[in-house]
Every structure is written in C-alpha cells, then in structure tokens.
Short mmCIF file of C-alpha atoms in Angstrom, two decimals:
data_model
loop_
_atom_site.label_atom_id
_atom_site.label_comp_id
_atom_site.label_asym_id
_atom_site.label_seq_id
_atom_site.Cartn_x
_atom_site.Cartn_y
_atom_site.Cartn_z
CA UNK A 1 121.22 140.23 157.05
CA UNK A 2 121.76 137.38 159.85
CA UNK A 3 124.32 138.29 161.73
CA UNK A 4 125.00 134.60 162.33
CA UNK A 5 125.35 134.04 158.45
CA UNK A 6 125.92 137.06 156.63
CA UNK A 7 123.49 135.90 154.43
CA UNK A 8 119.95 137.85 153.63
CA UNK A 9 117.37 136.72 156.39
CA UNK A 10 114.71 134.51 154.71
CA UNK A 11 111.19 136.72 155.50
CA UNK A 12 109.26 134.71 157.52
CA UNK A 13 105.23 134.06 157.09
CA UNK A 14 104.64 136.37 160.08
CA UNK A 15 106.83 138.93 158.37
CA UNK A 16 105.06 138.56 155.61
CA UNK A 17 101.58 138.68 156.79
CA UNK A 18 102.63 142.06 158.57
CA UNK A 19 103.99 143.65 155.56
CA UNK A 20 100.54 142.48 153.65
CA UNK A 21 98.44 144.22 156.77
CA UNK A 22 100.54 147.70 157.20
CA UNK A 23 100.11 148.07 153.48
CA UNK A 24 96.26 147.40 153.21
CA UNK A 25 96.35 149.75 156.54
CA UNK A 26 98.54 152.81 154.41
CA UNK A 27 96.47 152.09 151.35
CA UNK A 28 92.92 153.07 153.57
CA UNK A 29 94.61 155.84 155.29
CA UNK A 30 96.55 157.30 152.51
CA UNK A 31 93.09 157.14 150.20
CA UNK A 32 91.18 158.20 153.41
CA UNK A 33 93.65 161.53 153.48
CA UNK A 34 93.42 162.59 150.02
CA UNK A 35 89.69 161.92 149.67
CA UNK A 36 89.50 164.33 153.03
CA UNK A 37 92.01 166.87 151.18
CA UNK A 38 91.27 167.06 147.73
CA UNK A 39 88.13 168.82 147.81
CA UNK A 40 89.76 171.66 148.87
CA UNK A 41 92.84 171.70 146.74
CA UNK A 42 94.70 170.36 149.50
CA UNK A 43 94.84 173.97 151.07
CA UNK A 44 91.71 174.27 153.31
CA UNK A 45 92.56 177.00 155.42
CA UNK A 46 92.60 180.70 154.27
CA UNK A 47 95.63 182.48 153.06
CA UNK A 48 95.93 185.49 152.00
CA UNK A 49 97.86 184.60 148.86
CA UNK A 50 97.35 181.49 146.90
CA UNK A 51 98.84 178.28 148.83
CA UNK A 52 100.18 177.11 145.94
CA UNK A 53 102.52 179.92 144.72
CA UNK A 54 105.63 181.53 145.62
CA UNK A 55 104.57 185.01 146.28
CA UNK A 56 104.57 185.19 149.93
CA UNK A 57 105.56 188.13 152.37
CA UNK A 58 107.31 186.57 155.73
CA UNK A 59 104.34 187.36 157.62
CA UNK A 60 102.37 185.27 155.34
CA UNK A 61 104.68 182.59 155.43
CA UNK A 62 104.14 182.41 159.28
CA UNK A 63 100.22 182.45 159.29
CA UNK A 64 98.16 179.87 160.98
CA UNK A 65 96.39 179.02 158.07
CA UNK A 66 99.68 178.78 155.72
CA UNK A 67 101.27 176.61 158.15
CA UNK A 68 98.57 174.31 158.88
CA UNK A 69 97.81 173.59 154.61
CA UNK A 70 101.88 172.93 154.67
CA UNK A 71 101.92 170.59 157.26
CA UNK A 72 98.51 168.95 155.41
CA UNK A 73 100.76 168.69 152.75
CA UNK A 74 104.11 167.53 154.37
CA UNK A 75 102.00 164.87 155.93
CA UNK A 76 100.12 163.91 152.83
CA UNK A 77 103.98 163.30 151.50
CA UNK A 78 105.49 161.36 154.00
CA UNK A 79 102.16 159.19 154.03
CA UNK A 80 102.98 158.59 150.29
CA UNK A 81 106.61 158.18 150.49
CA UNK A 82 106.06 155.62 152.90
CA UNK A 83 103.13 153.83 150.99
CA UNK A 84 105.56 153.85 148.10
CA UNK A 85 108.38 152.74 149.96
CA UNK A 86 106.46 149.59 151.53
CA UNK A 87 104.75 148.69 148.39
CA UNK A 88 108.45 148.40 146.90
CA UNK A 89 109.35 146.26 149.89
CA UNK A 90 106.28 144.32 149.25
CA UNK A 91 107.40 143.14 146.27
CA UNK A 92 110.81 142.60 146.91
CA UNK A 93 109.80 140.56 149.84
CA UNK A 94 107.16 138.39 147.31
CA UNK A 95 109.53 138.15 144.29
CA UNK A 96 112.68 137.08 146.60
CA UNK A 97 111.29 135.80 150.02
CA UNK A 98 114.15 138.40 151.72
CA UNK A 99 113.13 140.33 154.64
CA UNK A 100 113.21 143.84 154.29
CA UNK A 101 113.66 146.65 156.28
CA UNK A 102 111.16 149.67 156.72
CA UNK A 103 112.34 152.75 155.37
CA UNK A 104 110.10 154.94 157.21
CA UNK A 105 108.93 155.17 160.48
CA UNK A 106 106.09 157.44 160.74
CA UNK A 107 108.43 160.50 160.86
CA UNK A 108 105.74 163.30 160.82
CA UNK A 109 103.74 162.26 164.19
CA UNK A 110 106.44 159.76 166.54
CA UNK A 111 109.47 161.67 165.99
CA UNK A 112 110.79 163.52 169.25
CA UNK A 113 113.56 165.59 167.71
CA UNK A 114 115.57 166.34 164.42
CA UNK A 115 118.14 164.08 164.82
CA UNK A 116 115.15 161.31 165.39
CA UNK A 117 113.48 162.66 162.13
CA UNK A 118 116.31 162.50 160.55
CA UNK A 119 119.08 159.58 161.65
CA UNK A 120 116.38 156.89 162.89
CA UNK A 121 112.81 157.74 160.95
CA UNK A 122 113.01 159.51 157.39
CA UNK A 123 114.59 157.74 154.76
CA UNK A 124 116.68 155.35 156.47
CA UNK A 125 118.02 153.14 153.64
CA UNK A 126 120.06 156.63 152.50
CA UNK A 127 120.40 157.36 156.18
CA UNK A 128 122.37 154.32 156.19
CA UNK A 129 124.39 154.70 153.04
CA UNK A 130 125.61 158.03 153.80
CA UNK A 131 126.65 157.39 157.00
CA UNK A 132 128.43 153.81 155.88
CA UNK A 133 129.60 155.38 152.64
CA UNK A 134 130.77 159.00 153.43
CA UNK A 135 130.27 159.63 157.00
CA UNK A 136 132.38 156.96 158.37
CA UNK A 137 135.10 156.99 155.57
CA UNK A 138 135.94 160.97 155.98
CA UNK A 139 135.67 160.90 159.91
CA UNK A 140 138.39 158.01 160.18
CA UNK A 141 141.08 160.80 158.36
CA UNK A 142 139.33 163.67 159.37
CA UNK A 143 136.70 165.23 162.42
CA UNK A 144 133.41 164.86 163.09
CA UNK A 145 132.45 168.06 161.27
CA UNK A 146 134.13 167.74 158.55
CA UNK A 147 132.45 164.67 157.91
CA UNK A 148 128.73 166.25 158.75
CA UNK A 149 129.76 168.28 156.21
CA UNK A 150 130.55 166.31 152.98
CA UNK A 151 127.63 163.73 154.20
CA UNK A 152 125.98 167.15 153.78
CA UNK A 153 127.34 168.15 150.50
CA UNK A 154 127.03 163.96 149.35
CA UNK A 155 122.80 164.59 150.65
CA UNK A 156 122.99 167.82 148.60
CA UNK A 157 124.11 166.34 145.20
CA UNK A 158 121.86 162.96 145.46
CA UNK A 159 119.15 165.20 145.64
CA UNK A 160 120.13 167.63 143.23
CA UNK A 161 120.68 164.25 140.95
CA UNK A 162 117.08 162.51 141.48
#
C-alpha cells in the first residue's frame, strides 16, 4: 500500500518487467532441477531403506545419504512454492496493475537463522496475518508467550485446514 495514500501502489513498468524476468528465471531453474532429479526418483543417494517410506530406524534417519535426498527434496519444494507463489503474483499484477509483494525469499539457501526462515523469508503473506491477526491481538491482553503460543496453535489449525 502507499503509505502516503493508503491506497494499493500502482505496479510500475520496472516492477513489472522484474516480475516477468524472476519468473522466466524460476521457470529454467525449477525445470532445470527436476529434469536433474527425476531420473533418479528424486532420491539419488543410497539409503538403506526406501527414501520414500516411513520405515526408518533413527540411525537411518540421520544418514548422509537420507539427509542429502531430503534436503533435494525440501529444496525442490520451496523452489515450487515460490514458482507458484510468483506466478499467482504475476497475474494479479497483469489482471489489476497492483504491485505485489514476494512471498518468498529464497528461504532454503539466504536464510541465516530460524527466526529469518521463518518471520522474514517463508511464507510471508501468513507470516504477516498471524502476527497482525493473532499475535498482536493476544499480546496487547496477555505476554509474549502466550501469544507465540496461540499464533502457534492459529499456524497449527490453518494447516491442519488446507
């Protein structure tokens, strides 16, 4: 929004052309990625047990070669999630001329903690929902941890709901 205004900020042709570029650029790597992954089920390293089931003993669950295929596929994810997410704004940005925000900010490789995963990279239109719609709200009659805790519990049924 302009702060000036309140109104939505028109998107500009710059912001525009960018939006245009980083999704041409997500739609070469994300294709580039699953073309590299798929020939090996999206598991290339040896396990023990299948990568794809749930029968794993802890010490399986810590091997190099389980780790490394779930991080191959936590990676393939977020690449997707934010493909998805930018083709969405795309759109919105074409069919309205608003500028949009991004949702996600490369939170696999630039992050430099959990909080920065979590509160400034992954997901931040919810980010800023919860903390505008439940965080806030319970701290001003409450603490800080009880607030943590039903954003928590708020995170916990959205996601039991989608």
């Amino acid at each position: 929004f302009d702060p000036e205004t309140g109104e939505p900020a028109r998107a500009t042709g710059a912001d525009l052309l960018g939006l245009v570029r980083d999704f041409h650029l997500n739609v070469l790597v994300l294709g580039a990625s699953f073309s590299l992954a798929r020939p090996w089920g999206f598991a290339p390293f040896e396990t023990s047990v299948a990568a794809h089931s749930l029968d794993h003993a802890p010490r399986e669950i810590f091997g190099a070669g389980h780790l490394a295929n779930n991080f191959i596929a936590a990676a393939l994810l977020s690449m997707s999630l934010a493909f998805g997410s930018m083709g969405v704004s795309l759109m919105f940005c074409l069919l309205t001329g608003v500028r949009t925000k991004r949702m996600v900010h490369n939170p696999m490789f630039l992050s430099t903690s959990p909080s920065d995963f979590w509160g400034r990279r992954w997901n931040t239109l919810i980010h800023g929902a919860l903390k505008r719609g439940v965080f806030k709200p319970v701290w001003k009659y409450s603490n800080r941890t009880t607030a943590v805790m039903a954003t928590f519990v708020a995170s916990g049924a959205i996601h039991e709901y989608v």
